[in-house]
């Protein structure tokens, strides 16, 4: 039996490695063919290097994001490897967060979990990859299809998950390797690592910088009140987060310099921002994710009903009514999201403002229903952790209520945390259950094959068009032609914007590709 178990563990490890390598390969081919757009072209010019030498003074405080974009614009190898590295790291952090909880719970609670080292672990890894690939179209083109956005919104999600995975256990119990302010067992190298992790997380996006400070404050308050201790790791992370926030927001770009965002603290403006923009990106556009939430929550409610069938009849009817209302709300919202994606012009009410208000209420009902479902179906040792994670996935968008302009790219962080929430719920659902996952695994594998093929086709087709454009430009420049005619992108919907839209962008386009100013550029 032991030999069989070892063989199965080795086969599972091989499957995970093959899956990860396939993931990295597709990412490399995809990112290597992403088409440059205005911001990307602008960062490829020499004035951005001068800006870096001046420490981005009077520009913005996204120091690490800016440096990442500079690297990507100057090397095809960097353009391929850096995004693939961050996505692989994100996959790894999610895998740790989903699978490691089982090991900790087994140690803490003395329960038997079987989904960590068998086929269920491979199934969870497939779902992680699937959800990271099944983004809404708007978020896809503004994250994977736009490096300037990718560099500012994907890395902080990875770095925050590194921190979250270190603190998640506080909701279950104090980990054995934690030290309080007495300093017993203090590790200086670990302290430096935690400080640098917090500091680096703060140099990408302003709303995430604010959220990280608030999150670590919450951790400190929670551990102090519930555990009666203040831990070194939390305090050091807080110092690093505050230091990073100060360094970011003292940049002159936020105080009369070159600012690309305006801030309004008006209650009315923040309400309109929430109603008209944030709800779409935070909830409505996430069709696949919302359907996944609905399926998982209904399965959890069914399992809960099965395990609570010994309750008295009256109490059981009361609980069944609540469960039915929760299932109705989450599935109703998921179906509406599908309908909205097919018929985007359809409205509850002809007036756009009133229709957006109805969607806001519907989204709020979905959010509350998911939160209640988590609290009712997850065991008492982990329900707090799951609820806090889901709250973080939504509340981290709060600073965006005061910022303008915003786009789908600003919500990649929220999407990643929502994905992690549903993944942890799936992991919890599979614990100790003798469930056949052959058909779900086959279904997810087929969906991934379609998604991967679509990604490769769309991005490689656009990459081929981009390379053809470069050749045409080189020939036109060498022959000193008065006009160069360039083809449209093969898959324009997979580019945020595929051709220059105004004179300013056209100037950057000419500078980036070395086109003489007097040469006319025509797209057809």
XYZ file of C-alpha atoms in Angstrom, residues 174-188 190-191 194 229-236:
26
model
C -1.314 31.117 16.078
C 1.331 29.375 14.015
C 4.208 27.768 15.846
C 6.838 29.831 14.026
C 5.318 33.197 14.985
C 7.020 35.369 17.615
C 5.452 38.137 19.629
C 7.098 41.348 20.818
C 9.074 39.519 23.492
C 11.461 38.698 20.638
C 11.794 35.006 21.426
C 12.853 33.201 18.249
C 13.247 36.464 16.301
C 14.792 35.962 12.859
C 16.527 39.045 11.441
C 12.958 36.926 7.923
C 12.254 40.431 9.234
C 8.926 40.754 5.298
C -0.564 39.513 21.176
C 1.141 41.815 18.720
C 3.502 39.911 16.434
C 6.821 41.041 15.018
C 5.982 39.955 11.466
C 2.783 42.036 11.463
C 4.514 45.088 12.899
C 7.412 44.856 10.429
